[in-house]
XYZ file of C-alpha atoms in Angstrom:
484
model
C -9.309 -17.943 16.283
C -5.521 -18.611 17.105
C -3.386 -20.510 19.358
C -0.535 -20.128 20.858
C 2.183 -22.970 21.995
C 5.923 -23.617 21.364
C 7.323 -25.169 18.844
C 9.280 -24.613 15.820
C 6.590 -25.618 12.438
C 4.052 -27.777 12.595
C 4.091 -30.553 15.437
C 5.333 -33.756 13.238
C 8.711 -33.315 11.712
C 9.305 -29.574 12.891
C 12.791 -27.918 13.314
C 12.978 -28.582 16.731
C 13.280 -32.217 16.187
C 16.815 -31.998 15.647
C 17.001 -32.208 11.721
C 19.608 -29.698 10.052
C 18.608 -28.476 7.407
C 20.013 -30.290 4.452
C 18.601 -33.258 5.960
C 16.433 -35.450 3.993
C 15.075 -36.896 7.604
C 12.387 -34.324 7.490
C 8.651 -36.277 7.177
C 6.333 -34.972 4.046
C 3.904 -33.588 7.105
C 6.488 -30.916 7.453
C 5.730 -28.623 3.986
C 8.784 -27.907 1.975
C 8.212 -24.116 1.688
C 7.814 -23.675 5.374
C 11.389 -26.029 5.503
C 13.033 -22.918 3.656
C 11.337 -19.923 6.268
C 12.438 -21.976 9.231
C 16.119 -22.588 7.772
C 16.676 -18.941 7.902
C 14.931 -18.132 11.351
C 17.325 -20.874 12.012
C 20.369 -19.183 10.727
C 19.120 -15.970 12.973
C 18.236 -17.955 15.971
C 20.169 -21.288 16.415
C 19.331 -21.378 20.015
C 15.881 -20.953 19.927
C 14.747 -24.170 17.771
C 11.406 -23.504 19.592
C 10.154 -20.207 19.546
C 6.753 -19.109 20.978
C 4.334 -19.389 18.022
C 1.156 -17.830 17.294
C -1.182 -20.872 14.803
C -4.422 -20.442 13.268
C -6.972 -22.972 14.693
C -8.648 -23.674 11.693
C -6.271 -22.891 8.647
C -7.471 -20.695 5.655
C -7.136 -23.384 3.208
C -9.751 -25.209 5.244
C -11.932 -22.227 5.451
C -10.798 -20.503 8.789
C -10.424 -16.641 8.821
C -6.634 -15.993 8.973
C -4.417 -16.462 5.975
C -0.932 -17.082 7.934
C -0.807 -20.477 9.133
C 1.727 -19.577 11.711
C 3.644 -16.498 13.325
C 6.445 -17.308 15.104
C 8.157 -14.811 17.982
C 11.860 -14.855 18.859
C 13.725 -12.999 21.223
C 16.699 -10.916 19.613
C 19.028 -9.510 21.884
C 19.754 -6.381 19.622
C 22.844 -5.123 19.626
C 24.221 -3.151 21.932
C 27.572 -1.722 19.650
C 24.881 -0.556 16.873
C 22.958 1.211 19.983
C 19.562 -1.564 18.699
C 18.051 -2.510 22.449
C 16.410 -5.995 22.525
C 13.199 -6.464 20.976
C 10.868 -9.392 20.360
C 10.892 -10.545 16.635
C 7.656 -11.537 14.631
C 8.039 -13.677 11.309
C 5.172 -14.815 9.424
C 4.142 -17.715 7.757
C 2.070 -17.811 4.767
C 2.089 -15.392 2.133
C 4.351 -17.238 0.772
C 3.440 -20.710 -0.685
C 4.436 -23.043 1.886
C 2.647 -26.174 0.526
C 3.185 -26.088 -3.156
C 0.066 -28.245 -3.795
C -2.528 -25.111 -4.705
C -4.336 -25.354 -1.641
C -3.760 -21.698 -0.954
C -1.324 -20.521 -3.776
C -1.111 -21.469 -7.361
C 2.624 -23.417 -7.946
C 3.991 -21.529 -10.732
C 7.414 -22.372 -10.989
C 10.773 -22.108 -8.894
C 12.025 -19.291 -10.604
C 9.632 -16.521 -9.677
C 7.914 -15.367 -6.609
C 6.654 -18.365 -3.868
C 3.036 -17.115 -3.108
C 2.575 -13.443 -3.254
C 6.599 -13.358 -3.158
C 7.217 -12.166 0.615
C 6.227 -12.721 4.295
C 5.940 -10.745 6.911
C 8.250 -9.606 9.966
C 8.155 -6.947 13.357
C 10.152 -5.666 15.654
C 8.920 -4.841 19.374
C 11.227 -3.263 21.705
C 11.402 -5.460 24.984
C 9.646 -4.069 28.225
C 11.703 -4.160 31.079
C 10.837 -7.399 32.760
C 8.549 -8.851 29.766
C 9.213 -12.440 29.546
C 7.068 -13.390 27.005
C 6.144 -11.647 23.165
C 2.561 -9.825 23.072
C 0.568 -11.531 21.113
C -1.116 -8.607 19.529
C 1.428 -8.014 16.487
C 0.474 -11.933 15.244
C -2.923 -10.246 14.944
C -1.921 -7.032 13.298
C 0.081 -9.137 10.521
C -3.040 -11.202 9.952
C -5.259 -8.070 9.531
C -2.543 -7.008 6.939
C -2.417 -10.613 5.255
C -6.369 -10.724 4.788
C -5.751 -7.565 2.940
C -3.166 -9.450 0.562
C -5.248 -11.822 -0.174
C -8.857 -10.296 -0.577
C -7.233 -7.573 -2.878
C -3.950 -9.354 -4.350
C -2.190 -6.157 -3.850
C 1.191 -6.954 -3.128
C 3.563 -5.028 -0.607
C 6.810 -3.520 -1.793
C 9.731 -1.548 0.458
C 8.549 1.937 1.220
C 5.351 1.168 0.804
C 2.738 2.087 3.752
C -0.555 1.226 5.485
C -2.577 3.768 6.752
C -4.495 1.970 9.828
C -6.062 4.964 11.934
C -5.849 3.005 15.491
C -2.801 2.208 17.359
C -1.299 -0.715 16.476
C -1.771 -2.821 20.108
C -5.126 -0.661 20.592
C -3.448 1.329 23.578
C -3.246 5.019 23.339
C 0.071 5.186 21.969
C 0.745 7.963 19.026
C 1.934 4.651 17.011
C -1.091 4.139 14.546
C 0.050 3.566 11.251
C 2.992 1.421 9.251
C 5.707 1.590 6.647
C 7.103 -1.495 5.038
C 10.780 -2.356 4.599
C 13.351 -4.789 4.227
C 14.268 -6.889 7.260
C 17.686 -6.001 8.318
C 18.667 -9.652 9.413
C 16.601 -12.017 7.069
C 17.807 -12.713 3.554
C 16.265 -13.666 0.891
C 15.469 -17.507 0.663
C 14.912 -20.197 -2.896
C 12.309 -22.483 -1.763
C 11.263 -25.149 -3.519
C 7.877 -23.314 -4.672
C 9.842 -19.596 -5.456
C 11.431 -17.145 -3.939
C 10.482 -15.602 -0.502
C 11.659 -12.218 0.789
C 11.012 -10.429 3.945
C 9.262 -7.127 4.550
C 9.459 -5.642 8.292
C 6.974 -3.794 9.538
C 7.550 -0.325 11.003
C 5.638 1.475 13.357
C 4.803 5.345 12.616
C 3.408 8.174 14.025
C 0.601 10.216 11.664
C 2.723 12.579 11.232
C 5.521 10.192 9.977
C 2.968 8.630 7.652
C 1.864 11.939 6.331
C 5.407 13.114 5.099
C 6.038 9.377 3.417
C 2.733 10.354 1.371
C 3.993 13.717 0.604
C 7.351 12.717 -0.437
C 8.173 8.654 -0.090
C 8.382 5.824 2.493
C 12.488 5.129 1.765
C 13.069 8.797 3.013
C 11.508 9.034 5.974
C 12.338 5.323 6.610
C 15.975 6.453 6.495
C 15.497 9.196 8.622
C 13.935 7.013 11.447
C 16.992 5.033 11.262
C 19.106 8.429 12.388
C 17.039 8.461 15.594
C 17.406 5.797 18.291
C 14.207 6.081 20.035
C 12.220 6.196 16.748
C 13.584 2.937 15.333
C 17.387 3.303 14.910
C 19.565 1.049 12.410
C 16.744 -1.946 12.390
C 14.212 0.308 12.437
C 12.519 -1.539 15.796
C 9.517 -0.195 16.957
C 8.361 1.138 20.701
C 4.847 1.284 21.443
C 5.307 3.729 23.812
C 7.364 6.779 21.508
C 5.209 9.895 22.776
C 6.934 12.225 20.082
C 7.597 12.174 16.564
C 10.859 12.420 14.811
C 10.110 15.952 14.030
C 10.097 16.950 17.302
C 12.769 14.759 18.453
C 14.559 16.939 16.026
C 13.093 19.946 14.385
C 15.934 19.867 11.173
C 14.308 16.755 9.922
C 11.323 18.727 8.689
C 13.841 20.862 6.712
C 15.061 17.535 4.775
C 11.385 16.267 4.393
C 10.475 20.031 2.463
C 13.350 19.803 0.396
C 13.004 16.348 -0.573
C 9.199 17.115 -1.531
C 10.501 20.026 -3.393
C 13.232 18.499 -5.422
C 11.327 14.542 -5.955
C 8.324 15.119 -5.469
C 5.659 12.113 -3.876
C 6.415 8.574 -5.349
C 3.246 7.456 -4.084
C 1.613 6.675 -7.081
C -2.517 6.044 -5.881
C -4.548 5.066 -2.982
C -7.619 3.019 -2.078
C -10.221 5.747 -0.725
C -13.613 6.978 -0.469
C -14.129 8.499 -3.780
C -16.678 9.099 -6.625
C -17.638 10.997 -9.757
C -20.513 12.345 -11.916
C -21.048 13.188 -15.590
C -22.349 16.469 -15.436
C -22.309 16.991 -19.397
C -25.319 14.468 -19.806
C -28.769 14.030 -18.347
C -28.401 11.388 -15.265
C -31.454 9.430 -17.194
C -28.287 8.648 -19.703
C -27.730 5.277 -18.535
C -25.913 4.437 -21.307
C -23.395 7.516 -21.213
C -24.114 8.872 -18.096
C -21.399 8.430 -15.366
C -23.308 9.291 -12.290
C -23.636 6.717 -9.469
C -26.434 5.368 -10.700
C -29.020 5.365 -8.302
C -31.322 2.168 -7.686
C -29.241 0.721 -10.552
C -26.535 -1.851 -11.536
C -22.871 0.433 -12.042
C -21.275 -0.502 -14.978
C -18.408 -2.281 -14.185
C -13.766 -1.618 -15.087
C -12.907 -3.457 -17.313
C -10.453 -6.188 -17.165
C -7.476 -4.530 -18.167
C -8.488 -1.307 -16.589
C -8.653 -3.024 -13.198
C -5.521 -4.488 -13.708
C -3.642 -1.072 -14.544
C -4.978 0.594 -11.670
C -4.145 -2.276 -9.412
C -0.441 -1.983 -10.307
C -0.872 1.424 -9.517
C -1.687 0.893 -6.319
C 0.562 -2.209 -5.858
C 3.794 -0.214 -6.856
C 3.753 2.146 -3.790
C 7.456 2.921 -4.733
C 9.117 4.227 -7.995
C 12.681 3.708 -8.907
C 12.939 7.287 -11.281
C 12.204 10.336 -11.194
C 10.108 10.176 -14.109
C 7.917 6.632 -13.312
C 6.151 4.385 -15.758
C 3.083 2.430 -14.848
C 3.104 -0.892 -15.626
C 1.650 -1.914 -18.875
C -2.193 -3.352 -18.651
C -1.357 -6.608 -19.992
C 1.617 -6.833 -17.523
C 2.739 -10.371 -16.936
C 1.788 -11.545 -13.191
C 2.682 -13.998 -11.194
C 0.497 -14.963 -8.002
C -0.239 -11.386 -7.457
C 3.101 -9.980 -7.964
C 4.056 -8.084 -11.868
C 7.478 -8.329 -13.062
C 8.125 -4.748 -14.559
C 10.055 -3.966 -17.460
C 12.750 -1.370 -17.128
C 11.810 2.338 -16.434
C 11.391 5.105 -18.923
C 12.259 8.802 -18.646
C 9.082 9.735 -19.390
C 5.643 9.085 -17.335
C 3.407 6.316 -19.089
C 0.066 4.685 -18.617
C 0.415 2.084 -20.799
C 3.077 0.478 -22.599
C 4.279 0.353 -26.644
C 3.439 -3.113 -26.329
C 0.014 -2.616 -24.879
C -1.104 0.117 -27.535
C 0.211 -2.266 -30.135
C -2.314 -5.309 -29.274
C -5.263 -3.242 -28.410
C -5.905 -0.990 -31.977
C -6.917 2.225 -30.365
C -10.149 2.620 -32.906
C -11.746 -0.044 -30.427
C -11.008 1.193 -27.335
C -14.067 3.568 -26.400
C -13.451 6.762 -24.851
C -15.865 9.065 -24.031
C -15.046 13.270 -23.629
C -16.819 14.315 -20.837
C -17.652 18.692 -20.973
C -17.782 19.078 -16.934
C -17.203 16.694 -13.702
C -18.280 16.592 -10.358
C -15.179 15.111 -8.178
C -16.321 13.373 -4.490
C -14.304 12.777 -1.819
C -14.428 11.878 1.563
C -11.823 13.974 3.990
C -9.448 11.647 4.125
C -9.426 11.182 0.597
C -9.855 14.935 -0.223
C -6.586 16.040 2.171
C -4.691 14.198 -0.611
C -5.541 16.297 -3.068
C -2.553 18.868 -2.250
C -0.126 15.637 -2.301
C -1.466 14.599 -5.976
C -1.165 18.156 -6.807
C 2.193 19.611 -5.926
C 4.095 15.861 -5.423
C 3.014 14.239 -8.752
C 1.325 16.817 -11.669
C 3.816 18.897 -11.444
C 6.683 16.849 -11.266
C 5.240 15.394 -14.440
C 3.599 12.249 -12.757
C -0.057 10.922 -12.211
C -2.590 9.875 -9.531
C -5.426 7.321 -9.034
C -7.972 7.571 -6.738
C -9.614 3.803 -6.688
C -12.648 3.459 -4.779
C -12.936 0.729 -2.134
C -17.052 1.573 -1.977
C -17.564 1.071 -5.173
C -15.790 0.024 -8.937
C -14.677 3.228 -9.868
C -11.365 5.393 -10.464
C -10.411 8.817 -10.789
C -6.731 9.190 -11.911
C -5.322 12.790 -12.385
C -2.561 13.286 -15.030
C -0.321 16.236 -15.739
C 0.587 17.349 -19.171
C 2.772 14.756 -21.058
C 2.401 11.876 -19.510
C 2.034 8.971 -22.196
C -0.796 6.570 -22.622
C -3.934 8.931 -20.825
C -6.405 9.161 -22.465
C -7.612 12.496 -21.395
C -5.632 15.151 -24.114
C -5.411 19.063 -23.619
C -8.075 19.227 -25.988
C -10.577 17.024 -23.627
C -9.105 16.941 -20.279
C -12.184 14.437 -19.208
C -12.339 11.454 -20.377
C -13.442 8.217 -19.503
C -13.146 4.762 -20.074
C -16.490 3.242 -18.687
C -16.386 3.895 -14.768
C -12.573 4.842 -14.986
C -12.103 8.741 -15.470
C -9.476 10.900 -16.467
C -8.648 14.195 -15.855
C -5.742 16.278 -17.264
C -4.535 19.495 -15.516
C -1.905 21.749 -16.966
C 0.817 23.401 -14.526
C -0.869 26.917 -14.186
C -4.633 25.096 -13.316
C -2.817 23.051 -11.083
C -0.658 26.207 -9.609
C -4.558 27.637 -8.953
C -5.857 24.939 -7.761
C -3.232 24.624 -4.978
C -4.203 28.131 -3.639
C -8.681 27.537 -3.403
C -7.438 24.400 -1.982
C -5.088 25.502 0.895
C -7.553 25.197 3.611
C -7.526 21.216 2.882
C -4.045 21.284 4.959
C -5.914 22.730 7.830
C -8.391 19.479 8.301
C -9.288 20.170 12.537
C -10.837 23.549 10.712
C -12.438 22.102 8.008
C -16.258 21.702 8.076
C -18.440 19.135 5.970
C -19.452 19.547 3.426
C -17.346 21.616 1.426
C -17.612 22.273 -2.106
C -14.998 24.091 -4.621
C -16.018 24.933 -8.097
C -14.318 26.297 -11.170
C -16.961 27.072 -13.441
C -14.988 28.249 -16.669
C -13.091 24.477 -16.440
C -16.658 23.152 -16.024
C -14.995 21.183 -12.647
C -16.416 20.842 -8.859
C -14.891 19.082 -6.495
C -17.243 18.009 -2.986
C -15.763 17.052 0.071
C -18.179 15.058 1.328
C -18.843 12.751 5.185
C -18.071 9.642 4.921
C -21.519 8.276 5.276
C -22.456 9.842 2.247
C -19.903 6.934 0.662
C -20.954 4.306 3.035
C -24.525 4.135 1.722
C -25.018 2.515 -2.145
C -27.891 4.754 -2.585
C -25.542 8.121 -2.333
């Protein structure tokens, strides 16, 4: 699958044959957008022209498994006045276009994003006596950069990855990831666009469950208050046994208030979700929204899927009072260039309602739902509750068994099409529900017990018959098969 040797690119015409970069000496084998990468890991590491690199045999473009072409692995000494301790340093190559022919990535201009716009780096704190990088993280960023690419949802800053195992497949506490700028690496204007860097950081699950409840920048900036859980560059040790909330207890204190005063600015997740029509006959085929069982699911439509991929893609919000992207955003190579913000929460733009007349949009008022969730998926419910209706905000659920959405919206917010006066709706496979503040207020109390998961026992069902809503918690399996 993946190879590792020295050198600094690719074995004709790489950085370590002496070139600088403004030299025109390099050969055309060497690509000009993996010229730009290696001129800043140059910058960083002048003295290491030849860094340990982790190549994919066969290259994706040529049908091989893993997307990044290369990952190289430096050593960083840290710094010792800023109390960082040496680490190893992981930069990938890849997601960005480093070609600029379309063998991987379409060549849209210099001006925008190269590739999806960003690669990939890591930080490993330095055993005593290791002399060489694990190999494991190159691995980990692949697994990461097949998601990229088989979904084309982008990564932003204080976004983060829920991955359930620990990250070197040890039994270390360190099983999930947040995403943020890498301290050292700047930006860099390649011939094919512009790349950026996003660091990986290592997190505990209870690290990763207060970034859901209240947002990756926060606790990011907490873990770079504690040495041992990342400090200033936010470098990550395998081997942490305790979180920073035990570390120190008053950090929970700033993670309440935060949740109290902003709320979650994680806007939707990718889970293990579902929903019936319980206001029609399932023999409805037409109208019906139940799984449908031995048959073809009708399918989101175009712009749909492209709204509630932004949703998803934007892990992070700028204001207090987010907009969604509009459905007919402009992308480029995965990545949506967003107009400015709004005070007021939106699911679609001015623009948007403008060039789709609203009389041909169909949307069909549903009397009563059945809501499915897996565990996981159904834990969150609190988080879309208390973090985002009632600051205002919304919340998609988008399946990743199957092409359907569930996307919860709170009184006010522009552009839903579910209204007070039909609080289901539906736009083919894509429902809506809205919830006013004192439903939500009693929906928070049936569902306290979610917070308690290790006493939770499948499966669980909560109804509220006068709001003609039910919500199942449900095994997993029960998603896993099609014929659920």
């Amino acid at each position: 699958m993946e190879g590792v040797r020295p050198g600094g690119g690719p074995p004709a015409g790489g950085p370590g044959s002496g070139s600088g970069s403004g030299s025109g000496s390099f050969p055309s084998l060497f690509p000009p957008g993996l010229h730009g990468i290696y001129g800043e890991c140059r910058r960083l590491y002048p003295d290491q022209p030849n860094p340990l690199q982790v190549t994919a045999i066969l290259k994706y473009w040529l049908g091989g498994p893993d997307p990044l072409d290369y990952v190289s692995m430096y050593r960083n000494l840290g710094n010792p006045a800023l109390n960082v301790p040496e680490h190893w340093h992981y930069v990938s190559f890849g997601l960005s276009d480093l070609y600029g022919d379309n063998r991987v990535h379409e060549f849209t201009g210099t001006d925008g994003p190269s590739g999806f716009g960003f690669e990939l780096t890591f930080r490993l704190k330095r055993e005593t006596g290791e002399s060489a990088p694990p190999t494991w993280p190159a691995e980990l960023m692949q697994g990461l950069a097949r998601y990229v690419f088989q979904s084309e949802n982008t990564f932003c800053s204080g976004d983060h990855v829920s991955w359930h195992s620990p990250l070197d497949n040890s039994e270390s506490r360190i099983q999930h990831m947040l995403l943020t700028e890498d301290p050292q690496m700047q930006p860099v204007q390649t011939p094919f666009g512009v790349v950026t860097f996003l660091q990986i950081v290592g997190v505990c699950t209870e690290e990763l469950h207060a970034a859901q409840q209240w947002n990756g920048q926060g606790i990011l900036e907490l873990l770079r208050t504690v040495p041992v859980a990342g400090g200033p560059w936010l470098i990550t040790d395998m081997r942490r046994g305790e979180t920073i909330f035990e570390i120190d207890p008053h950090l929970q204190e700033r993670v309440d208030k935060g949740i109290e005063t902003d709320g979650s600015n994680l806007s939707g997740v990718s889970a293990k979700c579902a929903w019936d029509d319980l206001s029609r006959p399932p023999e409805d085929d037409e109208d019906s929204r139940s799984i449908c069982i031995g048959t073809q699911p009708r399918r989101l439509s175009g712009k749909d899927t492209e709204q509630i991929r932004e949703t998803l893609r934007r892990g992070l919000e700028i204001n207090s009072k987010p907009v969604l992207p509009p459905i007919n955003a402009q992308r480029q190579n995965g990545l949506t260039h967003d107009r400015a913000p709004s005070r007021k929460d939106s699911l679609e733009s001015e623009s948007s309602a403008a060039i789709i007349p609203h009389e041909l949009i169909r949307t069909r008022q549903l009397e009563s739902v059945h809501l499915k969730f897996n565990q996981e998926s159904g834990a969150l419910i609190p988080l879309c509750l208390r973090g985002r209706l009632l600051h205002g905000r919304h919340f998609t659920y988008k399946s990743i068994t199957g092409d359907t959405a569930i996307t919860f919206v709170s009184t006010g917010v522009e552009g839903a099409f579910a209204t007070e006066e039909h609080p289901y709706a539906a736009h083919g496979p894509w429902l809506q529900i809205l919830l006013t503040e004192e439903f939500v207020e009693r929906m928070l109390e049936d569902l306290e017990d979610l917070n308690s998961p290790e006493e939770f026992k499948l499966p669980k069902e909560y109804s509220w018959p006068e709001k003609k809503l039910k919500v199942s918690i449900l095994p997993d399996a029960v998603f896993d098969n099609p014929l659920h």
